Amino acid sequence: MIVPFYDQSQKYIIGVSGRSTNGYLPKWRNNDEFNRRENLYNWWNAQERIKESKVVFLTESITDAIKLIDCGINNVLAFMGANISDEQLIKIECSSAENLIILRHDDEAGKLFVKNIQGKCGRLYNIKVPDISKKDIAELSNSQVLTLLEKYDG
């Protein structure tokens, strides 16, 4: 699976990320010129809805973000891992978000993802971590996703 990252105007691809679908490692790989620490997946598409709702859904992985987008939830950003860089934090700070909804994986990396975001953002935002009944949000049906998240999307 190949996933493009767009610039602010949504006209130009600034990088691509590819996922192995047959179990080979690394699971995700980016083109050499793309700096994932400076980018958030779906940033180009999410900003308007984040400004309207004051809510941003944060995911560890691109596939989780794609699941939400497939459900019609566009105010979602993916980090591509459990860490949050200063560059990514600045983007969230500029987004007008007041509420961060963390959609984590049910594993150690997911716990680290929550800890990292709470550590860097806890005093600035209202943070919620919904309980997901599966390993991650991408494993839920669209109707399950919508039911789980409807109370959070301003």
mmCIF file of C-alpha atoms in Angstrom:
data_model
loop_
_atom_site.group_PDB
_atom_site.id
_atom_site.type_symbol
_atom_site.label_atom_id
_atom_site.label_comp_id
_atom_site.label_asym_id
_atom_site.label_seq_id
_atom_site.Cartn_x
_atom_site.Cartn_y
_atom_site.Cartn_z
ATOM 1 C CA MET A 1 0.000 0.000 0.000
ATOM 2 C CA ILE A 2 1.396 3.428 -0.972
ATOM 3 C CA VAL A 3 0.044 6.532 0.779
ATOM 4 C CA PRO A 4 0.751 10.087 -0.427
ATOM 5 C CA PHE A 5 1.389 13.125 1.780
ATOM 6 C CA TYR A 6 0.277 16.450 0.322
ATOM 7 C CA ASP A 7 1.392 20.017 0.864
ATOM 8 C CA GLN A 8 -0.867 22.638 2.419
ATOM 9 C CA SER A 9 -2.532 23.429 -0.924
ATOM 10 C CA GLN A 10 -3.314 19.741 -1.587
ATOM 11 C CA LYS A 11 -1.815 20.169 -5.049
ATOM 12 C CA TYR A 12 1.627 18.643 -4.608
ATOM 13 C CA ILE A 13 2.800 15.384 -3.120
ATOM 14 C CA ILE A 14 5.586 16.075 -0.608
ATOM 15 C CA GLY A 15 6.271 12.449 0.264
ATOM 16 C CA VAL A 16 4.991 8.909 0.231
ATOM 17 C CA SER A 17 4.822 6.194 2.797
ATOM 18 C CA GLY A 18 4.532 2.534 1.886
ATOM 19 C CA ARG A 19 3.294 -0.352 4.004
ATOM 20 C CA SER A 20 4.325 -3.941 3.628
ATOM 21 C CA THR A 21 1.234 -6.104 3.301
ATOM 22 C CA ASN A 22 2.992 -9.448 3.359
ATOM 23 C CA GLY A 23 4.734 -9.329 6.738
ATOM 24 C CA TYR A 24 8.115 -8.019 5.626
ATOM 25 C CA LEU A 25 9.937 -5.549 7.850
ATOM 26 C CA PRO A 26 10.029 -2.655 8.144
ATOM 27 C CA LYS A 27 6.256 -2.505 8.204
ATOM 28 C CA TRP A 28 6.278 1.134 6.964
ATOM 29 C CA ARG A 29 8.867 2.885 4.816
ATOM 30 C CA ASN A 30 9.029 6.489 3.591
ATOM 31 C CA ASN A 31 10.780 7.928 0.571
ATOM 32 C CA ASP A 32 14.255 9.206 1.506
ATOM 33 C CA GLU A 33 13.465 12.927 1.166
ATOM 34 C CA PHE A 34 10.348 12.731 3.362
ATOM 35 C CA ASN A 35 10.774 13.699 7.008
ATOM 36 C CA ARG A 36 7.974 12.056 8.956
ATOM 37 C CA ARG A 37 8.845 14.000 12.132
ATOM 38 C CA GLU A 38 7.777 17.208 10.378
ATOM 39 C CA ASN A 39 4.484 15.845 9.066
ATOM 40 C CA LEU A 40 1.176 14.436 10.193
ATOM 41 C CA TYR A 41 -0.856 12.242 7.884
ATOM 42 C CA ASN A 42 -4.033 14.036 6.739
ATOM 43 C CA TRP A 43 -2.887 17.482 7.937
ATOM 44 C CA TRP A 44 -3.780 18.976 4.551
ATOM 45 C CA ASN A 45 -7.336 17.621 4.763
ATOM 46 C CA ALA A 46 -8.127 17.930 8.482
ATOM 47 C CA GLN A 47 -7.492 21.578 9.281
ATOM 48 C CA GLU A 48 -10.846 23.047 8.275
ATOM 49 C CA ARG A 49 -12.856 20.450 10.243
ATOM 50 C CA ILE A 50 -10.568 20.836 13.277
ATOM 51 C CA LYS A 51 -11.179 24.611 13.253
ATOM 52 C CA GLU A 52 -14.944 24.059 13.032
ATOM 53 C CA SER A 53 -15.205 21.362 15.693
ATOM 54 C CA LYS A 54 -12.218 22.235 17.949
ATOM 55 C CA VAL A 55 -11.645 18.455 18.037
ATOM 56 C CA VAL A 56 -8.811 16.404 16.593
ATOM 57 C CA PHE A 57 -8.592 12.626 16.600
ATOM 58 C CA LEU A 58 -4.988 11.451 16.932
ATOM 59 C CA THR A 59 -3.922 8.015 15.748
ATOM 60 C CA GLU A 60 -0.659 6.087 15.826
ATOM 61 C CA SER A 61 -0.972 4.821 12.287
ATOM 62 C CA ILE A 62 -2.026 5.883 8.836
ATOM 63 C CA THR A 63 -4.355 2.885 8.499
ATOM 64 C CA ASP A 64 -6.287 4.025 11.584
ATOM 65 C CA ALA A 65 -6.611 7.530 10.109
ATOM 66 C CA ILE A 66 -7.783 6.086 6.785
ATOM 67 C CA LYS A 67 -10.461 4.136 8.663
ATOM 68 C CA LEU A 68 -11.831 7.338 10.203
ATOM 69 C CA ILE A 69 -11.711 9.168 6.875
ATOM 70 C CA ASP A 70 -13.628 6.251 5.331
ATOM 71 C CA CYS A 71 -16.268 6.828 8.033
ATOM 72 C CA GLY A 72 -16.528 10.517 7.101
ATOM 73 C CA ILE A 73 -14.435 11.758 10.033
ATOM 74 C CA ASN A 74 -11.911 14.135 8.488
ATOM 75 C CA ASN A 75 -10.492 15.830 11.598
ATOM 76 C CA VAL A 76 -8.003 13.016 12.146
ATOM 77 C CA LEU A 77 -4.209 13.160 12.153
ATOM 78 C CA ALA A 78 -1.798 10.212 12.178
ATOM 79 C CA PHE A 79 1.645 10.312 13.775
ATOM 80 C CA MET A 80 3.177 7.223 12.169
ATOM 81 C CA GLY A 81 4.398 5.902 15.501
ATOM 82 C CA ALA A 82 4.218 6.527 19.227
ATOM 83 C CA ASN A 83 6.408 9.630 19.352
ATOM 84 C CA ILE A 84 5.388 13.245 18.885
ATOM 85 C CA SER A 85 7.975 15.681 17.581
ATOM 86 C CA ASP A 86 8.144 19.401 18.301
ATOM 87 C CA GLU A 87 7.295 20.101 14.646
ATOM 88 C CA GLN A 88 4.163 17.964 14.884
ATOM 89 C CA LEU A 89 3.216 19.591 18.176
ATOM 90 C CA ILE A 90 3.453 23.044 16.581
ATOM 91 C CA LYS A 91 1.031 21.956 13.851
ATOM 92 C CA ILE A 92 -1.488 20.796 16.443
ATOM 93 C CA GLU A 93 -1.054 24.046 18.385
ATOM 94 C CA CYS A 94 -1.799 26.024 15.188
ATOM 95 C CA SER A 95 -4.894 23.950 14.392
ATOM 96 C CA SER A 96 -7.325 25.662 16.841
ATOM 97 C CA ALA A 97 -7.994 22.309 18.508
ATOM 98 C CA GLU A 98 -9.146 22.335 22.116
ATOM 99 C CA ASN A 99 -9.891 18.629 22.445
ATOM 100 C CA LEU A 100 -7.535 15.761 21.616
ATOM 101 C CA ILE A 101 -9.091 12.331 21.236
ATOM 102 C CA ILE A 102 -6.336 9.730 21.311
ATOM 103 C CA LEU A 103 -7.094 6.519 19.443
ATOM 104 C CA ARG A 104 -4.372 4.166 20.537
ATOM 105 C CA HIS A 105 -3.466 0.589 19.771
ATOM 106 C CA ASP A 106 -3.986 -1.929 22.541
ATOM 107 C CA ASP A 107 -0.271 -2.660 23.065
ATOM 108 C CA GLU A 108 2.833 -1.159 24.693
ATOM 109 C CA ALA A 109 3.385 1.270 21.810
ATOM 110 C CA GLY A 110 -0.196 2.465 22.252
ATOM 111 C CA LYS A 111 0.394 3.127 25.946
ATOM 112 C CA LEU A 112 3.566 5.033 25.049
ATOM 113 C CA PHE A 113 1.622 7.036 22.432
ATOM 114 C CA VAL A 114 -0.883 8.173 25.083
ATOM 115 C CA LYS A 115 1.862 8.920 27.608
ATOM 116 C CA ASN A 116 3.838 11.010 25.098
ATOM 117 C CA ILE A 117 0.836 13.079 24.032
ATOM 118 C CA GLN A 118 -0.365 13.583 27.595
ATOM 119 C CA GLY A 119 3.142 14.579 28.644
ATOM 120 C CA LYS A 120 3.519 17.207 25.927
ATOM 121 C CA CYS A 121 -0.087 18.357 25.593
ATOM 122 C CA GLY A 122 -1.844 17.586 28.874
ATOM 123 C CA ARG A 123 -1.963 21.146 30.190
ATOM 124 C CA LEU A 124 -3.032 22.663 26.865
ATOM 125 C CA TYR A 125 -5.954 20.481 25.797
ATOM 126 C CA ASN A 126 -8.871 18.402 26.992
ATOM 127 C CA ILE A 127 -7.656 14.859 26.337
ATOM 128 C CA LYS A 128 -9.845 11.778 26.048
ATOM 129 C CA VAL A 129 -8.808 8.194 25.353
ATOM 130 C CA PRO A 130 -11.809 6.102 24.256
ATOM 131 C CA ASP A 131 -11.773 2.419 25.098
ATOM 132 C CA ILE A 132 -11.551 0.491 21.830
ATOM 133 C CA SER A 133 -12.802 -3.093 21.982
ATOM 134 C CA LYS A 134 -10.269 -4.339 19.395
ATOM 135 C CA LYS A 135 -6.490 -4.038 18.937
ATOM 136 C CA ASP A 136 -6.961 -0.771 17.045
ATOM 137 C CA ILE A 137 -9.678 1.379 15.500
ATOM 138 C CA ALA A 138 -9.075 -0.014 12.000
ATOM 139 C CA GLU A 139 -10.411 -3.406 13.157
ATOM 140 C CA LEU A 140 -13.851 -1.964 13.959
ATOM 141 C CA SER A 141 -16.695 -1.777 11.465
ATOM 142 C CA ASN A 142 -17.633 1.668 10.190
ATOM 143 C CA SER A 143 -20.824 1.642 12.269
ATOM 144 C CA GLN A 144 -18.835 0.694 15.402
ATOM 145 C CA VAL A 145 -16.396 3.556 14.741
ATOM 146 C CA LEU A 146 -19.209 6.070 14.309
ATOM 147 C CA THR A 147 -20.992 4.882 17.450
ATOM 148 C CA LEU A 148 -17.780 5.012 19.487
ATOM 149 C CA LEU A 149 -16.748 8.486 18.320
ATOM 150 C CA GLU A 150 -20.041 10.350 17.849
ATOM 151 C CA LYS A 151 -19.929 11.894 21.332
ATOM 152 C CA TYR A 152 -16.453 13.343 20.747
ATOM 153 C CA ASP A 153 -16.786 15.030 17.344
ATOM 154 C CA GLY A 154 -17.926 18.592 18.255
#
